Amino acid sequence: MVSLVDSMIGDHPARPCLVLSNDAQAGGLKKAADRGIPTAVVDHRPFKGDRAAFEAELLKPLQEAQPDIVCLAGFMRVLTGDFVSRFQGRMLNIHPSLLPKYKGLHTHARAIEAGDAEHGCSVHEVTAALDDGPILGQARVPVEQGDTPDTLAARVLVQEHVLYPEVLRRYAEGNRSPVLLP
Ligand code: NHR
């Protein structure tokens, strides 16, 4: 999130208008506030699995901020098709695998377990189906001898911070051709 926000300066066609979290403890909220960006929190826990009710609350700050583009960054709640349809074609996510490999959770452990020589991250459009929308960019890293999920995740994260801002800039310019790094 901070990498995206800090990239939106100068001739960048977009500016951050809201940082929205489902976790009041998320460190990104202070980082956003320190940068003068409006923040909001909608905790999913009181809704106890009622995704539609949670999403109705999530929509309120979004309707106020009127974003043209929504970027998920570490957002871990599955969104219903109803919510996604409101932002169809203008909501992005970064997922820590070389999609279509390893949709869902525990991607680093799964890449190590499979003996993959390469791993990485993908930015994709968010659609109703999880981690399944059109791929807008990918970055690759090697899997090293002795990697644990944490050491591999750290190597991928460095690339996430490069890839996502690059894809967002091009997306905001209307360019949907995929970014391939390195
Ligand atoms: N929603 C839709 N409709 N489509 C996508 O592509 C989405 C999405 C919501 C989140 C991010 C995704 C990721 O990059 C994302 C993509 C969480 C889960 C999950 O199972 C799945 C995919 C992603 C994020 N969440 C559990 C849930 O019940 C909770 C898991 C937890 O809290 O640890 O929502 O990985």
XYZ file of C-alpha atoms and ligand atoms in Angstrom:
217
model
C 0.000 0.000 0.000
C 2.776 2.426 0.937
C 4.630 1.620 -2.285
C 1.494 2.448 -4.280
C 0.769 5.645 -2.373
C 4.366 6.868 -2.591
C 4.439 6.203 -6.337
C 1.461 8.483 -7.028
C 3.357 11.749 -7.381
C 4.501 14.035 -10.169
C 3.218 13.015 -13.591
C 1.436 9.896 -12.236
C -2.170 10.015 -13.477
C -3.641 8.899 -10.115
C -3.674 10.128 -6.534
C -4.637 8.200 -3.373
C -8.075 9.234 -2.050
C -8.693 6.642 0.708
C -6.941 3.854 2.608
C -9.570 1.408 3.894
C -8.826 -1.540 6.194
C -10.839 -4.243 7.920
C -8.322 -4.200 10.806
C -8.048 -1.183 13.103
C -4.551 -2.411 14.119
C -3.205 -2.432 10.552
C 0.075 -0.529 10.482
C -0.782 0.943 7.099
C -3.469 3.168 8.624
C -0.928 5.293 10.495
C 1.384 5.339 7.485
C -1.480 6.624 5.341
C -2.547 9.201 7.925
C 1.086 10.391 8.228
C 0.931 11.023 4.472
C -2.275 13.020 4.767
C -4.482 10.382 3.146
C -8.007 9.840 4.500
C -8.418 6.476 6.243
C -11.366 4.321 7.295
C -11.810 1.012 9.106
C -14.649 -1.486 8.797
C -14.041 -4.492 11.063
C -15.475 -7.657 9.531
C -15.625 -9.529 12.847
C -18.919 -8.171 14.241
C -20.612 -9.396 11.024
C -19.733 -13.026 11.849
C -19.551 -14.334 8.314
C -22.398 -12.207 6.919
C -20.344 -11.004 3.964
C -23.173 -8.983 2.442
C -23.662 -6.982 5.655
C -19.899 -6.403 5.978
C -19.676 -5.255 2.383
C -22.618 -2.855 2.802
C -20.546 -1.078 5.482
C -17.397 -1.284 3.354
C -19.235 0.512 0.555
C -20.026 3.581 2.648
C -16.519 5.105 2.830
C -15.929 4.025 -0.786
C -19.071 5.809 -1.948
C -17.855 8.907 -0.148
C -14.343 8.755 -1.630
C -15.578 7.877 -5.161
C -12.371 6.096 -6.266
C -11.858 5.399 -9.962
C -9.563 2.463 -9.135
C -9.531 0.180 -6.060
C -6.279 -1.632 -5.178
C -6.364 -4.582 -2.781
C -3.051 -4.866 -0.920
C -3.011 -7.579 1.707
C -6.800 -7.502 1.878
C -7.733 -10.972 3.124
C -11.547 -11.080 2.997
C -13.149 -12.836 0.040
C -15.430 -10.333 -1.745
C -18.813 -11.382 -3.130
C -19.660 -11.085 -6.806
C -22.135 -8.379 -5.871
C -19.414 -6.200 -4.352
C -16.928 -6.931 -7.120
C -19.468 -6.021 -9.818
C -19.595 -2.448 -8.510
C -15.887 -2.076 -9.296
C -15.600 -4.495 -12.206
C -12.711 -3.603 -14.479
C -11.280 -1.130 -11.984
C -10.257 -3.250 -8.980
C -6.749 -4.743 -8.779
C -5.068 -7.240 -6.449
C -1.501 -8.440 -5.982
C -1.243 -12.142 -5.290
C 1.977 -13.852 -4.150
C 2.310 -16.499 -6.858
C 2.851 -16.802 -10.573
C -0.838 -17.136 -11.414
C -2.562 -19.311 -12.525
C -0.385 -21.343 -10.136
C -1.326 -21.350 -6.453
C -4.559 -19.443 -6.158
C -5.697 -18.949 -2.560
C -3.554 -19.125 0.564
C -0.108 -20.444 1.666
C 1.401 -19.852 -1.756
C 5.066 -19.777 -0.670
C 4.839 -23.074 1.195
C 3.081 -24.631 -1.808
C 5.784 -23.455 -4.256
C 8.543 -24.899 -2.012
C 6.613 -28.114 -1.473
C 6.224 -28.533 -5.239
C 9.984 -28.088 -5.766
C 9.474 -25.095 -8.071
C 12.659 -23.381 -9.303
C 10.802 -20.069 -9.672
C 8.110 -18.246 -7.799
C 6.831 -14.690 -7.791
C 3.822 -12.420 -7.718
C 1.010 -11.389 -10.033
C -1.183 -8.317 -10.293
C -4.620 -9.173 -11.635
C -8.042 -7.646 -12.078
C -10.402 -8.748 -9.325
C -13.373 -10.744 -10.585
C -15.985 -12.801 -8.722
C -13.764 -15.903 -8.968
C -10.812 -15.797 -6.545
C -7.392 -14.870 -7.958
C -8.746 -15.546 -11.427
C -9.098 -12.182 -13.225
C -6.984 -11.013 -16.179
C -3.267 -10.886 -15.329
C -1.811 -7.363 -15.596
C 1.749 -8.116 -14.553
C 4.098 -10.684 -13.069
C 7.512 -10.637 -11.400
C 9.694 -13.718 -10.943
C 12.171 -14.697 -8.231
C 14.310 -17.820 -7.854
C 13.498 -20.374 -5.174
C 16.827 -20.921 -3.339
C 18.201 -23.998 -1.560
C 17.022 -23.978 2.048
C 14.226 -21.436 1.496
C 11.468 -21.411 4.071
C 8.070 -19.864 3.348
C 9.293 -16.743 5.209
C 12.579 -16.309 3.318
C 10.806 -16.877 0.021
C 7.999 -14.477 0.971
C 10.570 -11.768 1.770
C 12.195 -12.193 -1.665
C 8.806 -11.995 -3.382
C 7.774 -8.932 -1.347
C 10.692 -6.903 -2.730
C 9.318 -7.577 -6.209
C 5.718 -6.853 -5.146
C 6.823 -3.353 -4.190
C 8.245 -2.825 -7.693
C 5.583 -4.592 -9.736
C 2.386 -3.199 -8.239
C 3.265 0.514 -8.664
C 4.402 -0.171 -12.223
C 1.132 -1.938 -13.090
C -1.007 0.714 -11.364
C 0.650 3.534 -13.288
C 0.027 1.801 -16.600
C -3.508 0.816 -15.621
C -4.332 4.410 -14.650
C -3.032 5.463 -18.064
C -5.460 2.971 -19.645
C -2.754 0.463 -20.619
C -3.755 -3.115 -19.741
C -0.929 -4.925 -21.520
C 0.916 -7.072 -18.968
C 4.108 -5.896 -17.211
C 6.656 -8.704 -17.070
C 9.550 -8.348 -14.589
C 12.431 -8.791 -14.451
N -12.436 -11.434 -3.839
C -12.788 -11.789 -5.099
N -14.096 -11.846 -5.388
N -11.880 -12.066 -6.074
C -10.569 -12.018 -5.799
O -9.710 -12.287 -6.773
C -10.130 -11.673 -4.486
C -11.118 -11.384 -3.522
C -10.744 -11.046 -2.208
C -9.413 -11.025 -1.853
C -7.003 -11.397 -2.381
C -6.583 -12.913 -2.360
C -5.073 -13.044 -2.326
O -4.369 -12.286 -2.983
C -8.434 -11.328 -2.803
C -8.789 -11.640 -4.123
C -8.048 -13.987 0.973
C -8.634 -15.203 0.640
C -9.375 -16.008 1.693
O -9.591 -17.181 1.536
C -8.520 -15.651 -0.669
C -7.850 -14.894 -1.631
C -7.293 -13.671 -1.296
C -7.370 -13.230 0.008
N -9.842 -15.358 2.805
C -10.559 -15.972 3.928
C -12.041 -15.561 3.973
O -12.834 -16.298 4.562
C -9.935 -15.542 5.237
C -8.509 -15.964 5.365
C -7.768 -15.299 6.514
O -8.337 -14.399 7.195
O -6.585 -15.614 6.700
O -12.391 -14.469 3.464
O -4.558 -13.993 -1.712
